[in-house]
Amino acid sequence: MPELPEVEVTRRRIEPLLVGRTIQRVRTTADSYFFLTPPAKLRQKLRGRRVTALDRHGKYLLASLDDESRLLIHLGMTGQLFSAGASSVRLLRKTGRAALAPESQRAFKPDEHTHFALAFDDGGPDVLFRDVRKFGKLALLPAGESDPRLDKLGTDALAADGALLFAASRRRRIPIKTLLLDQSVLAGAGNIYADEALFVAGVRPTRRSARVTRREADAIIAALHRVLLRSIETGGSSISDYVQPDSSDGAYQDERRVYAREGEPCSLCGAPIRRLVIGQRSAHYCAHCQR
DNA sequence: ACCGCACCCTGAGCGC
DNA sequence: TGCGCTCAGGGTGCGG
């Protein structure tokens, strides 16, 4: 799933398919912890609502509705938000990455992992939310109400600067990698881009946060901006489940320098990329280039 | 306040 | 073919 670039690419693709349209019917799967708002309530409250905006906050998407309520969406690890009319080949196949000829592609039919489907009164394509692992989240926020998940978010990773990271890192014993993943500090960085940014900045992911210098904090944020923006440009990563909401797979995975490249030669020095576990997540780095 | 860990869920890939 | 194991862009909640 999706980290900030994948969520932002999704937002840009889905916005024109959502904003200005009026919801006619909502289909959901059975209640589960995926639904922060019970699905029966979603089906009832969303009918007849017009979508007025789609915004991103860190890895969350927030759809504004014409009655001032808001729909909060998180894609979790395997969430996919896409148009039923133009789905990815990847969605249609259980395994394999071979491309099908365009003429053999067809519209995606909602399956048991499609937990949420919006049909609109204009008869155009449905918007679907599919999530195999159900780590995603869906909540309807009534007019004037927020959500603790949103309130807790720190500065968006693209808006943050080195001073912010440096301040947050003081007197913290956790590895800098773990700090980068803390959404209450920086909102939007995830496992891929944290590893990539630390490589570009030349800082080892295990470094205690309190031992990161101000200069390094600047370098980490500059590197983070660079990898996030480059990934947005190329349509995001698609390691396994992520697909662009309209069709093709993202291309950023071809530009990864360390993530999921254990044992491969470092692109700068040739030393083998190492992998270790930090905070229950895998971390990848070059022991020669990152200190 | 901070930190580490268990847990939520499903599927792919690997060694045997 | 199948079994058992590990791993996966996420986050929350608990106890120490």
PDB file of C-alpha atoms (C1' of nucleotides) in Angstrom:
ATOM      1  CA  MET A   1       0.000   0.000   0.000  1.00  0.00           C
ATOM      2  CA  PRO A   2       0.183   2.780  -0.521  1.00  0.00           C
ATOM      3  CA  GLU A   3       2.327   5.485   0.945  1.00  0.00           C
ATOM      4  CA  LEU A   4       1.984   9.191   0.249  1.00  0.00           C
ATOM      5  CA  PRO A   5       2.837   9.018  -3.487  1.00  0.00           C
ATOM      6  CA  GLU A   6       0.416   6.177  -4.181  1.00  0.00           C
ATOM      7  CA  VAL A   7      -2.326   7.917  -2.189  1.00  0.00           C
ATOM      8  CA  GLU A   8      -1.666  11.181  -4.019  1.00  0.00           C
ATOM      9  CA  VAL A   9      -1.685   9.474  -7.423  1.00  0.00           C
ATOM     10  CA  THR A  10      -4.947   7.793  -6.433  1.00  0.00           C
ATOM     11  CA  ARG A  11      -6.385  11.135  -5.362  1.00  0.00           C
ATOM     12  CA  ARG A  12      -5.515  12.775  -8.655  1.00  0.00           C
ATOM     13  CA  ARG A  13      -6.987   9.954 -10.695  1.00  0.00           C
ATOM     14  CA  ILE A  14     -10.146   9.520  -8.659  1.00  0.00           C
ATOM     15  CA  GLU A  15     -10.936  13.183  -8.046  1.00  0.00           C
ATOM     16  CA  PRO A  16     -12.495  13.764 -11.494  1.00  0.00           C
ATOM     17  CA  LEU A  17     -14.470  10.528 -11.126  1.00  0.00           C
ATOM     18  CA  LEU A  18     -15.895  11.573  -7.774  1.00  0.00           C
ATOM     19  CA  VAL A  19     -16.196  15.326  -7.472  1.00  0.00           C
ATOM     20  CA  GLY A  20     -19.448  16.771  -8.764  1.00  0.00           C
ATOM     21  CA  ARG A  21     -21.184  13.413  -8.968  1.00  0.00           C
ATOM     22  CA  THR A  22     -24.203  12.442  -6.889  1.00  0.00           C
ATOM     23  CA  ILE A  23     -24.267   9.046  -5.198  1.00  0.00           C
ATOM     24  CA  GLN A  24     -27.285   6.980  -6.105  1.00  0.00           C
ATOM     25  CA  ARG A  25     -26.485   3.663  -4.476  1.00  0.00           C
ATOM     26  CA  VAL A  26     -23.876   2.249  -2.105  1.00  0.00           C
ATOM     27  CA  ARG A  27     -22.977  -1.422  -1.910  1.00  0.00           C
ATOM     28  CA  THR A  28     -20.834  -2.861   0.877  1.00  0.00           C
ATOM     29  CA  THR A  29     -19.668  -6.175   2.239  1.00  0.00           C
ATOM     30  CA  ALA A  30     -20.709  -7.321   5.719  1.00  0.00           C
ATOM     31  CA  ASP A  31     -19.654  -5.366   8.772  1.00  0.00           C
ATOM     32  CA  SER A  32     -16.038  -5.815   9.850  1.00  0.00           C
ATOM     33  CA  TYR A  33     -13.424  -3.693  11.537  1.00  0.00           C
ATOM     34  CA  PHE A  34     -12.691  -2.299   8.093  1.00  0.00           C
ATOM     35  CA  PHE A  35     -15.809  -0.185   8.604  1.00  0.00           C
ATOM     36  CA  LEU A  36     -15.310   2.434  11.310  1.00  0.00           C
ATOM     37  CA  THR A  37     -18.852   3.503  10.445  1.00  0.00           C
ATOM     38  CA  PRO A  38     -21.241   0.535  10.175  1.00  0.00           C
ATOM     39  CA  PRO A  39     -21.888  -0.323   6.529  1.00  0.00           C
ATOM     40  CA  ALA A  40     -25.668  -0.043   6.925  1.00  0.00           C
ATOM     41  CA  LYS A  41     -25.223   3.534   8.058  1.00  0.00           C
ATOM     42  CA  LEU A  42     -22.878   4.297   5.148  1.00  0.00           C
ATOM     43  CA  ARG A  43     -25.422   2.927   2.674  1.00  0.00           C
ATOM     44  CA  GLN A  44     -28.162   5.055   4.192  1.00  0.00           C
ATOM     45  CA  LYS A  45     -26.278   8.309   4.796  1.00  0.00           C
ATOM     46  CA  LEU A  46     -24.391   8.490   1.505  1.00  0.00           C
ATOM     47  CA  ARG A  47     -27.358   8.030  -0.792  1.00  0.00           C
ATOM     48  CA  GLY A  48     -28.204  11.274  -2.555  1.00  0.00           C
ATOM     49  CA  ARG A  49     -25.018  13.026  -1.450  1.00  0.00           C
ATOM     50  CA  ARG A  50     -22.923  14.941  -3.944  1.00  0.00           C
ATOM     51  CA  VAL A  51     -19.139  14.860  -3.613  1.00  0.00           C
ATOM     52  CA  THR A  52     -17.613  18.339  -3.513  1.00  0.00           C
ATOM     53  CA  ALA A  53     -13.883  17.688  -3.018  1.00  0.00           C
ATOM     54  CA  LEU A  54     -11.262  14.996  -2.545  1.00  0.00           C
ATOM     55  CA  ASP A  55      -8.277  15.900  -0.400  1.00  0.00           C
ATOM     56  CA  ARG A  56      -5.271  14.042   0.982  1.00  0.00           C
ATOM     57  CA  HIS A  57      -3.895  14.244   4.518  1.00  0.00           C
ATOM     58  CA  GLY A  58      -0.798  12.079   4.859  1.00  0.00           C
ATOM     59  CA  LYS A  59      -1.985   8.647   3.735  1.00  0.00           C
ATOM     60  CA  TYR A  60      -5.660   9.484   4.292  1.00  0.00           C
ATOM     61  CA  LEU A  61      -8.124  10.603   1.661  1.00  0.00           C
ATOM     62  CA  LEU A  62     -11.034  12.795   2.680  1.00  0.00           C
ATOM     63  CA  ALA A  63     -14.059  13.202   0.426  1.00  0.00           C
ATOM     64  CA  SER A  64     -16.195  16.233   1.258  1.00  0.00           C
ATOM     65  CA  LEU A  65     -19.939  15.904   0.721  1.00  0.00           C
ATOM     66  CA  ASP A  66     -22.613  18.503   0.032  1.00  0.00           C
ATOM     67  CA  ASP A  67     -24.136  18.204   3.521  1.00  0.00           C
ATOM     68  CA  GLU A  68     -20.780  19.080   5.137  1.00  0.00           C
ATOM     69  CA  SER A  69     -20.141  15.518   6.236  1.00  0.00           C
ATOM     70  CA  ARG A  70     -16.880  13.891   5.104  1.00  0.00           C
ATOM     71  CA  LEU A  71     -15.877  10.400   4.096  1.00  0.00           C
ATOM     72  CA  LEU A  72     -12.526   9.321   5.539  1.00  0.00           C
ATOM     73  CA  ILE A  73     -10.636   6.715   3.539  1.00  0.00           C
ATOM     74  CA  HIS A  74      -7.421   4.879   4.358  1.00  0.00           C
ATOM     75  CA  LEU A  75      -6.039   2.319   1.932  1.00  0.00           C
ATOM     76  CA  GLY A  76      -4.169   0.301   4.550  1.00  0.00           C
ATOM     77  CA  MET A  77      -1.710  -2.186   3.041  1.00  0.00           C
ATOM     78  CA  THR A  78      -3.707  -3.519   0.117  1.00  0.00           C
ATOM     79  CA  GLY A  79      -6.457  -0.981  -0.474  1.00  0.00           C
ATOM     80  CA  GLN A  80      -7.309  -0.006  -4.043  1.00  0.00           C
ATOM     81  CA  LEU A  81      -9.641   2.821  -4.982  1.00  0.00           C
ATOM     82  CA  PHE A  82     -10.471   2.765  -8.666  1.00  0.00           C
ATOM     83  CA  SER A  83     -13.035   3.169 -11.361  1.00  0.00           C
ATOM     84  CA  ALA A  84     -14.946   0.055 -12.338  1.00  0.00           C
ATOM     85  CA  GLY A  85     -14.805   1.185 -15.951  1.00  0.00           C
ATOM     86  CA  ALA A  86     -11.036   1.212 -16.298  1.00  0.00           C
ATOM     87  CA  SER A  87      -9.364  -1.276 -14.046  1.00  0.00           C
ATOM     88  CA  SER A  88      -5.898  -2.738 -14.096  1.00  0.00           C
ATOM     89  CA  VAL A  89      -5.010  -6.023 -15.650  1.00  0.00           C
ATOM     90  CA  ARG A  90      -3.423  -6.790 -12.302  1.00  0.00           C
ATOM     91  CA  LEU A  91      -6.799  -6.621 -10.631  1.00  0.00           C
ATOM     92  CA  LEU A  92      -8.234  -9.166 -12.996  1.00  0.00           C
ATOM     93  CA  ARG A  93      -5.570 -11.793 -12.502  1.00  0.00           C
ATOM     94  CA  LYS A  94      -4.922 -13.858  -9.425  1.00  0.00           C
ATOM     95  CA  THR A  95      -1.218 -14.145 -10.168  1.00  0.00           C
ATOM     96  CA  GLY A  96       1.276 -13.235 -12.813  1.00  0.00           C
ATOM     97  CA  ARG A  97       2.270  -9.937 -14.277  1.00  0.00           C
ATOM     98  CA  ALA A  98       1.997 -10.641 -17.981  1.00  0.00           C
ATOM     99  CA  ALA A  99       0.197  -7.894 -19.790  1.00  0.00           C
ATOM    100  CA  LEU A 100      -2.994  -8.645 -21.626  1.00  0.00           C
ATOM    101  CA  ALA A 101      -3.735  -6.981 -24.920  1.00  0.00           C
ATOM    102  CA  PRO A 102      -5.997  -3.982 -24.381  1.00  0.00           C
ATOM    103  CA  GLU A 103      -8.855  -5.629 -26.250  1.00  0.00           C
ATOM    104  CA  SER A 104      -8.846  -8.527 -23.796  1.00  0.00           C
ATOM    105  CA  GLN A 105      -9.192  -6.243 -20.808  1.00  0.00           C
ATOM    106  CA  ARG A 106     -12.646  -5.847 -19.371  1.00  0.00           C
ATOM    107  CA  ALA A 107     -14.342  -3.898 -16.647  1.00  0.00           C
ATOM    108  CA  PHE A 108     -13.697  -5.147 -13.152  1.00  0.00           C
ATOM    109  CA  LYS A 109     -16.519  -7.056 -11.505  1.00  0.00           C
ATOM    110  CA  PRO A 110     -16.713  -6.477  -7.752  1.00  0.00           C
ATOM    111  CA  ASP A 111     -15.552  -9.547  -5.835  1.00  0.00           C
ATOM    112  CA  GLU A 112     -15.595 -10.550  -2.161  1.00  0.00           C
ATOM    113  CA  HIS A 113     -12.745  -8.126  -1.450  1.00  0.00           C
ATOM    114  CA  THR A 114     -14.626  -5.173  -2.895  1.00  0.00           C
ATOM    115  CA  HIS A 115     -15.979  -3.743   0.345  1.00  0.00           C
ATOM    116  CA  PHE A 116     -17.434  -0.536  -0.949  1.00  0.00           C
ATOM    117  CA  ALA A 117     -18.944   0.460  -4.275  1.00  0.00           C
ATOM    118  CA  LEU A 118     -20.481   3.785  -5.216  1.00  0.00           C
ATOM    119  CA  ALA A 119     -22.940   4.048  -8.092  1.00  0.00           C
ATOM    120  CA  PHE A 120     -23.884   7.491  -9.359  1.00  0.00           C
ATOM    121  CA  ASP A 121     -27.046   9.025 -10.768  1.00  0.00           C
ATOM    122  CA  ASP A 122     -25.329   9.914 -14.056  1.00  0.00           C
ATOM    123  CA  GLY A 123     -25.021   6.259 -14.991  1.00  0.00           C
ATOM    124  CA  GLY A 124     -21.245   6.595 -15.323  1.00  0.00           C
ATOM    125  CA  PRO A 125     -18.703   4.159 -13.950  1.00  0.00           C
ATOM    126  CA  ASP A 126     -18.863   3.068 -10.321  1.00  0.00           C
ATOM    127  CA  VAL A 127     -16.050   3.899  -7.928  1.00  0.00           C
ATOM    128  CA  LEU A 128     -14.847   0.829  -6.041  1.00  0.00           C
ATOM    129  CA  PHE A 129     -12.790   0.307  -2.890  1.00  0.00           C
ATOM    130  CA  ARG A 130     -11.178  -3.111  -2.829  1.00  0.00           C
ATOM    131  CA  ASP A 131      -8.960  -4.307   0.011  1.00  0.00           C
ATOM    132  CA  VAL A 132      -7.829  -7.898   0.351  1.00  0.00           C
ATOM    133  CA  ARG A 133      -6.313  -7.641   3.820  1.00  0.00           C
ATOM    134  CA  LYS A 134      -8.916  -5.248   5.192  1.00  0.00           C
ATOM    135  CA  PHE A 135      -6.322  -3.074   6.919  1.00  0.00           C
ATOM    136  CA  GLY A 136      -7.951  -0.144   5.174  1.00  0.00           C
ATOM    137  CA  LYS A 137     -10.492   2.066   6.901  1.00  0.00           C
ATOM    138  CA  LEU A 138     -13.704   3.818   5.996  1.00  0.00           C
ATOM    139  CA  ALA A 139     -15.504   6.321   8.222  1.00  0.00           C
ATOM    140  CA  LEU A 140     -18.238   8.866   7.712  1.00  0.00           C
ATOM    141  CA  LEU A 141     -17.539  12.003   9.722  1.00  0.00           C
ATOM    142  CA  PRO A 142     -20.725  13.976  10.456  1.00  0.00           C
ATOM    143  CA  ALA A 143     -20.763  17.697   9.692  1.00  0.00           C
ATOM    144  CA  GLY A 144     -18.478  19.583  12.039  1.00  0.00           C
ATOM    145  CA  GLU A 145     -16.882  16.464  13.459  1.00  0.00           C
ATOM    146  CA  SER A 146     -13.300  15.328  13.037  1.00  0.00           C
ATOM    147  CA  ASP A 147     -11.610  12.047  13.815  1.00  0.00           C
ATOM    148  CA  PRO A 148      -8.844  11.313  16.292  1.00  0.00           C
ATOM    149  CA  ARG A 149      -6.878   9.624  13.500  1.00  0.00           C
ATOM    150  CA  LEU A 150      -6.859  12.842  11.507  1.00  0.00           C
ATOM    151  CA  ASP A 151      -6.244  15.038  14.523  1.00  0.00           C
ATOM    152  CA  LYS A 152      -3.149  13.049  15.440  1.00  0.00           C
ATOM    153  CA  LEU A 153      -1.451  13.488  12.073  1.00  0.00           C
ATOM    154  CA  GLY A 154       1.711  15.545  12.010  1.00  0.00           C
ATOM    155  CA  THR A 155       2.853  17.800   9.181  1.00  0.00           C
ATOM    156  CA  ASP A 156       2.415  16.370   5.721  1.00  0.00           C
ATOM    157  CA  ALA A 157       5.737  14.883   4.641  1.00  0.00           C
ATOM    158  CA  LEU A 158       5.827  17.144   1.583  1.00  0.00           C
ATOM    159  CA  ALA A 159       5.325  20.250   3.729  1.00  0.00           C
ATOM    160  CA  ALA A 160       7.765  19.335   6.503  1.00  0.00           C
ATOM    161  CA  ASP A 161      11.271  20.769   6.785  1.00  0.00           C
ATOM    162  CA  GLY A 162      14.511  19.778   8.459  1.00  0.00           C
ATOM    163  CA  ALA A 163      13.846  21.968  11.478  1.00  0.00           C
ATOM    164  CA  LEU A 164      10.664  20.025  12.216  1.00  0.00           C
ATOM    165  CA  LEU A 165      12.359  16.648  11.963  1.00  0.00           C
ATOM    166  CA  PHE A 166      15.317  17.838  14.007  1.00  0.00           C
ATOM    167  CA  ALA A 167      13.051  19.164  16.774  1.00  0.00           C
ATOM    168  CA  ALA A 168      11.037  15.936  16.863  1.00  0.00           C
ATOM    169  CA  SER A 169      14.194  13.843  17.064  1.00  0.00           C
ATOM    170  CA  ARG A 170      15.632  15.448  20.198  1.00  0.00           C
ATOM    171  CA  ARG A 171      15.801  13.167  23.233  1.00  0.00           C
ATOM    172  CA  ARG A 172      14.242  10.315  21.275  1.00  0.00           C
ATOM    173  CA  ARG A 173      15.988   6.957  21.568  1.00  0.00           C
ATOM    174  CA  ILE A 174      14.149   5.293  18.703  1.00  0.00           C
ATOM    175  CA  PRO A 175      15.941   4.675  15.394  1.00  0.00           C
ATOM    176  CA  ILE A 176      15.564   7.515  12.899  1.00  0.00           C
ATOM    177  CA  LYS A 177      13.785   5.093  10.555  1.00  0.00           C
ATOM    178  CA  THR A 178      11.087   4.522  13.171  1.00  0.00           C
ATOM    179  CA  LEU A 179      10.717   8.258  13.698  1.00  0.00           C
ATOM    180  CA  LEU A 180      10.186   8.797   9.965  1.00  0.00           C
ATOM    181  CA  LEU A 181       7.357   6.254  10.074  1.00  0.00           C
ATOM    182  CA  ASP A 182       5.635   8.020  12.994  1.00  0.00           C
ATOM    183  CA  GLN A 183       2.593   9.621  11.364  1.00  0.00           C
ATOM    184  CA  SER A 184       2.181  12.061  14.254  1.00  0.00           C
ATOM    185  CA  VAL A 185       5.529  13.589  13.304  1.00  0.00           C
ATOM    186  CA  LEU A 186       5.521  13.341   9.511  1.00  0.00           C
ATOM    187  CA  ALA A 187       2.342  12.254   7.764  1.00  0.00           C
ATOM    188  CA  GLY A 188       2.772  10.206   4.633  1.00  0.00           C
ATOM    189  CA  ALA A 189       6.174   8.514   4.763  1.00  0.00           C
ATOM    190  CA  GLY A 190       6.038   4.718   4.762  1.00  0.00           C
ATOM    191  CA  ASN A 191       8.435   1.819   4.671  1.00  0.00           C
ATOM    192  CA  ILE A 192       9.655   2.186   1.084  1.00  0.00           C
ATOM    193  CA  TYR A 193      10.270   5.907   1.072  1.00  0.00           C
ATOM    194  CA  ALA A 194      11.752   6.002   4.569  1.00  0.00           C
ATOM    195  CA  ASP A 195      14.406   3.503   3.441  1.00  0.00           C
ATOM    196  CA  GLU A 196      14.943   5.313   0.145  1.00  0.00           C
ATOM    197  CA  ALA A 197      15.238   8.748   1.768  1.00  0.00           C
ATOM    198  CA  LEU A 198      17.745   7.530   4.358  1.00  0.00           C
ATOM    199  CA  PHE A 199      19.850   6.012   1.596  1.00  0.00           C
ATOM    200  CA  VAL A 200      19.839   9.204  -0.441  1.00  0.00           C
ATOM    201  CA  ALA A 201      20.689  11.200   2.693  1.00  0.00           C
ATOM    202  CA  GLY A 202      23.472   8.775   3.666  1.00  0.00           C
ATOM    203  CA  VAL A 203      22.079   8.128   7.145  1.00  0.00           C
ATOM    204  CA  ARG A 204      21.807   4.596   8.501  1.00  0.00           C
ATOM    205  CA  PRO A 205      18.242   3.643   9.509  1.00  0.00           C
ATOM    206  CA  THR A 206      19.406   2.344  12.890  1.00  0.00           C
ATOM    207  CA  ARG A 207      20.811   5.697  13.971  1.00  0.00           C
ATOM    208  CA  ARG A 208      19.318   6.898  17.250  1.00  0.00           C
ATOM    209  CA  SER A 209      17.089   9.854  16.486  1.00  0.00           C
ATOM    210  CA  ALA A 210      18.796  12.026  19.101  1.00  0.00           C
ATOM    211  CA  ARG A 211      22.133  11.545  17.309  1.00  0.00           C
ATOM    212  CA  VAL A 212      20.930  12.898  13.988  1.00  0.00           C
ATOM    213  CA  THR A 213      22.494  16.300  13.363  1.00  0.00           C
ATOM    214  CA  ARG A 214      20.625  19.348  12.150  1.00  0.00           C
ATOM    215  CA  ARG A 215      22.466  19.101   8.844  1.00  0.00           C
ATOM    216  CA  GLU A 216      21.440  15.453   8.479  1.00  0.00           C
ATOM    217  CA  ALA A 217      17.827  16.273   9.326  1.00  0.00           C
ATOM    218  CA  ASP A 218      17.854  18.761   6.452  1.00  0.00           C
ATOM    219  CA  ALA A 219      19.392  16.148   4.154  1.00  0.00           C
ATOM    220  CA  ILE A 220      16.821  13.500   5.148  1.00  0.00           C
ATOM    221  CA  ILE A 221      13.878  15.799   4.475  1.00  0.00           C
ATOM    222  CA  ALA A 222      15.364  16.981   1.175  1.00  0.00           C
ATOM    223  CA  ALA A 223      15.870  13.337   0.171  1.00  0.00           C
ATOM    224  CA  LEU A 224      12.372  12.433   1.288  1.00  0.00           C
ATOM    225  CA  HIS A 225      10.868  15.232  -0.791  1.00  0.00           C
ATOM    226  CA  ARG A 226      12.920  14.125  -3.754  1.00  0.00           C
ATOM    227  CA  VAL A 227      11.876  10.465  -3.632  1.00  0.00           C
ATOM    228  CA  LEU A 228       8.219  11.260  -2.873  1.00  0.00           C
ATOM    229  CA  LEU A 229       7.921  13.776  -5.708  1.00  0.00           C
ATOM    230  CA  ARG A 230       9.752  11.537  -8.142  1.00  0.00           C
ATOM    231  CA  SER A 231       7.447   8.672  -7.247  1.00  0.00           C
ATOM    232  CA  ILE A 232       4.339  10.810  -7.758  1.00  0.00           C
ATOM    233  CA  GLU A 233       5.734  11.817 -11.167  1.00  0.00           C
ATOM    234  CA  THR A 234       6.195   8.206 -12.207  1.00  0.00           C
ATOM    235  CA  GLY A 235       2.837   7.048 -10.895  1.00  0.00           C
ATOM    236  CA  GLY A 236       3.864   5.472  -7.609  1.00  0.00           C
ATOM    237  CA  SER A 237       5.292   2.100  -6.686  1.00  0.00           C
ATOM    238  CA  SER A 238       3.538  -1.151  -7.299  1.00  0.00           C
ATOM    239  CA  ILE A 239       5.349  -3.858  -5.431  1.00  0.00           C
ATOM    240  CA  SER A 240       2.401  -6.184  -5.160  1.00  0.00           C
ATOM    241  CA  ASP A 241      -1.099  -4.839  -4.744  1.00  0.00           C
ATOM    242  CA  TYR A 242      -0.950  -1.215  -5.620  1.00  0.00           C
ATOM    243  CA  VAL A 243      -2.262  -0.320  -9.031  1.00  0.00           C
ATOM    244  CA  GLN A 244      -3.032   3.028 -10.517  1.00  0.00           C
ATOM    245  CA  PRO A 245      -6.743   3.639 -10.263  1.00  0.00           C
ATOM    246  CA  ASP A 246      -7.217   3.906 -14.022  1.00  0.00           C
ATOM    247  CA  SER A 247      -5.059   1.175 -15.400  1.00  0.00           C
ATOM    248  CA  SER A 248      -1.322   0.802 -15.587  1.00  0.00           C
ATOM    249  CA  ASP A 249       1.076  -0.152 -12.833  1.00  0.00           C
ATOM    250  CA  GLY A 250       3.231   2.498 -11.219  1.00  0.00           C
ATOM    251  CA  ALA A 251       6.806   2.739 -12.375  1.00  0.00           C
ATOM    252  CA  TYR A 252       8.659   3.915  -9.294  1.00  0.00           C
ATOM    253  CA  GLN A 253       9.549   0.400  -8.187  1.00  0.00           C
ATOM    254  CA  ASP A 254      12.100   0.417 -11.009  1.00  0.00           C
ATOM    255  CA  GLU A 255      13.852   3.341  -9.333  1.00  0.00           C
ATOM    256  CA  ARG A 256      14.167   1.886  -5.867  1.00  0.00           C
ATOM    257  CA  ARG A 257      17.753   2.026  -4.660  1.00  0.00           C
ATOM    258  CA  VAL A 258      17.548  -0.144  -1.537  1.00  0.00           C
ATOM    259  CA  TYR A 259      14.003  -1.232  -0.733  1.00  0.00           C
ATOM    260  CA  ALA A 260      13.557  -4.977  -1.345  1.00  0.00           C
ATOM    261  CA  ARG A 261      17.029  -5.147  -2.879  1.00  0.00           C
ATOM    262  CA  GLU A 262      18.773  -7.168  -0.192  1.00  0.00           C
ATOM    263  CA  GLY A 263      21.985  -8.710  -1.535  1.00  0.00           C
ATOM    264  CA  GLU A 264      22.017  -6.627  -4.692  1.00  0.00           C
ATOM    265  CA  PRO A 265      24.934  -4.240  -5.234  1.00  0.00           C
ATOM    266  CA  CYS A 266      24.574  -0.683  -3.965  1.00  0.00           C
ATOM    267  CA  SER A 267      24.079   1.685  -6.886  1.00  0.00           C
ATOM    268  CA  LEU A 268      26.772   3.989  -5.507  1.00  0.00           C
ATOM    269  CA  CYS A 269      29.511   1.692  -4.217  1.00  0.00           C
ATOM    270  CA  GLY A 270      28.627  -1.874  -5.190  1.00  0.00           C
ATOM    271  CA  ALA A 271      28.508  -3.230  -1.649  1.00  0.00           C
ATOM    272  CA  PRO A 272      25.611  -5.608  -1.039  1.00  0.00           C
ATOM    273  CA  ILE A 273      22.430  -3.994   0.270  1.00  0.00           C
ATOM    274  CA  ARG A 274      21.628  -5.238   3.754  1.00  0.00           C
ATOM    275  CA  ARG A 275      18.288  -5.954   5.353  1.00  0.00           C
ATOM    276  CA  LEU A 276      17.397  -5.973   9.005  1.00  0.00           C
ATOM    277  CA  VAL A 277      14.287  -5.587  11.119  1.00  0.00           C
ATOM    278  CA  ILE A 278      13.619  -2.259  12.804  1.00  0.00           C
ATOM    279  CA  GLY A 279      10.384  -1.835  14.707  1.00  0.00           C
ATOM    280  CA  GLN A 280       8.877  -4.986  13.221  1.00  0.00           C
ATOM    281  CA  ARG A 281       9.382  -3.662   9.693  1.00  0.00           C
ATOM    282  CA  SER A 282      12.169  -4.602   7.320  1.00  0.00           C
ATOM    283  CA  ALA A 283      14.795  -1.943   6.696  1.00  0.00           C
ATOM    284  CA  HIS A 284      17.231  -1.872   3.783  1.00  0.00           C
ATOM    285  CA  TYR A 285      20.477   0.062   3.605  1.00  0.00           C
ATOM    286  CA  CYS A 286      24.055   0.187   2.391  1.00  0.00           C
ATOM    287  CA  ALA A 287      26.499  -0.229   5.260  1.00  0.00           C
ATOM    288  CA  HIS A 288      29.201   1.595   3.297  1.00  0.00           C
ATOM    289  CA  CYS A 289      27.194   4.608   2.102  1.00  0.00           C
ATOM    290  CA  GLN A 290      25.031   5.121   5.200  1.00  0.00           C
ATOM    291  CA  ARG A 291      26.609   6.030   8.525  1.00  0.00           C
TER     292      ARG A 291
ATOM    293  C1'  DA B   1       5.887  10.222  27.677  1.00  0.00           C
ATOM    294  C1'  DC B   2       8.089   6.689  25.561  1.00  0.00           C
ATOM    295  C1'  DC B   3       9.006   2.228  23.669  1.00  0.00           C
ATOM    296  C1'  DG B   4       8.534  -2.552  22.101  1.00  0.00           C
ATOM    297  C1'  DC B   5       5.462  -5.927  20.886  1.00  0.00           C
ATOM    298  C1'  DA B   6       1.083  -8.471  19.715  1.00  0.00           C
ATOM    299  C1'  DC B   7      -2.414  -8.171  16.740  1.00  0.00           C
ATOM    300  C1'  DC B   8      -5.742  -7.170  12.831  1.00  0.00           C
ATOM    301  C1'  DC B   9      -6.294 -10.279   7.610  1.00  0.00           C
ATOM    302  C1'  DT B  10      -5.349 -12.605   3.153  1.00  0.00           C
ATOM    303  C1'  DG B  11      -2.361 -14.247  -0.333  1.00  0.00           C
ATOM    304  C1'  DA B  12       2.209 -15.158  -2.650  1.00  0.00           C
ATOM    305  C1'  DG B  13       6.379 -17.476  -2.669  1.00  0.00           C
ATOM    306  C1'  DC B  14       9.626 -20.699  -1.040  1.00  0.00           C
ATOM    307  C1'  DG B  15      11.813 -25.084   0.752  1.00  0.00           C
ATOM    308  C1'  DC B  16      10.778 -29.692   1.410  1.00  0.00           C
TER     309       DC B  16
ATOM    310  C1'  DT C   1       0.553 -31.123  -5.325  1.00  0.00           C
ATOM    311  C1'  DG C   2       0.494 -29.980  -0.903  1.00  0.00           C
ATOM    312  C1'  DC C   3       2.093 -28.486   3.677  1.00  0.00           C
ATOM    313  C1'  DG C   4       4.118 -25.232   6.673  1.00  0.00           C
ATOM    314  C1'  DC C   5       6.569 -21.384   7.065  1.00  0.00           C
ATOM    315  C1'  DT C   6       7.838 -16.308   6.187  1.00  0.00           C
ATOM    316  C1'  DC C   7       6.834 -12.105   4.311  1.00  0.00           C
ATOM    317  C1'  DA C   8       4.056  -7.953   2.716  1.00  0.00           C
ATOM    318  C1'  DG C   9       3.586   0.303   0.842  1.00  0.00           C
ATOM    319  C1'  DG C  10      -0.774   0.009   7.152  1.00  0.00           C
ATOM    320  C1'  DG C  11      -2.151   1.327  11.945  1.00  0.00           C
ATOM    321  C1'  DT C  12      -3.992   0.542  17.015  1.00  0.00           C
ATOM    322  C1'  DG C  13      -3.718  -0.739  21.633  1.00  0.00           C
ATOM    323  C1'  DC C  14      -1.566  -2.719  25.458  1.00  0.00           C
ATOM    324  C1'  DG C  15       1.742  -3.347  29.244  1.00  0.00           C
ATOM    325  C1'  DG C  16       6.190  -2.210  31.304  1.00  0.00           C
TER     326       DG C  16
END
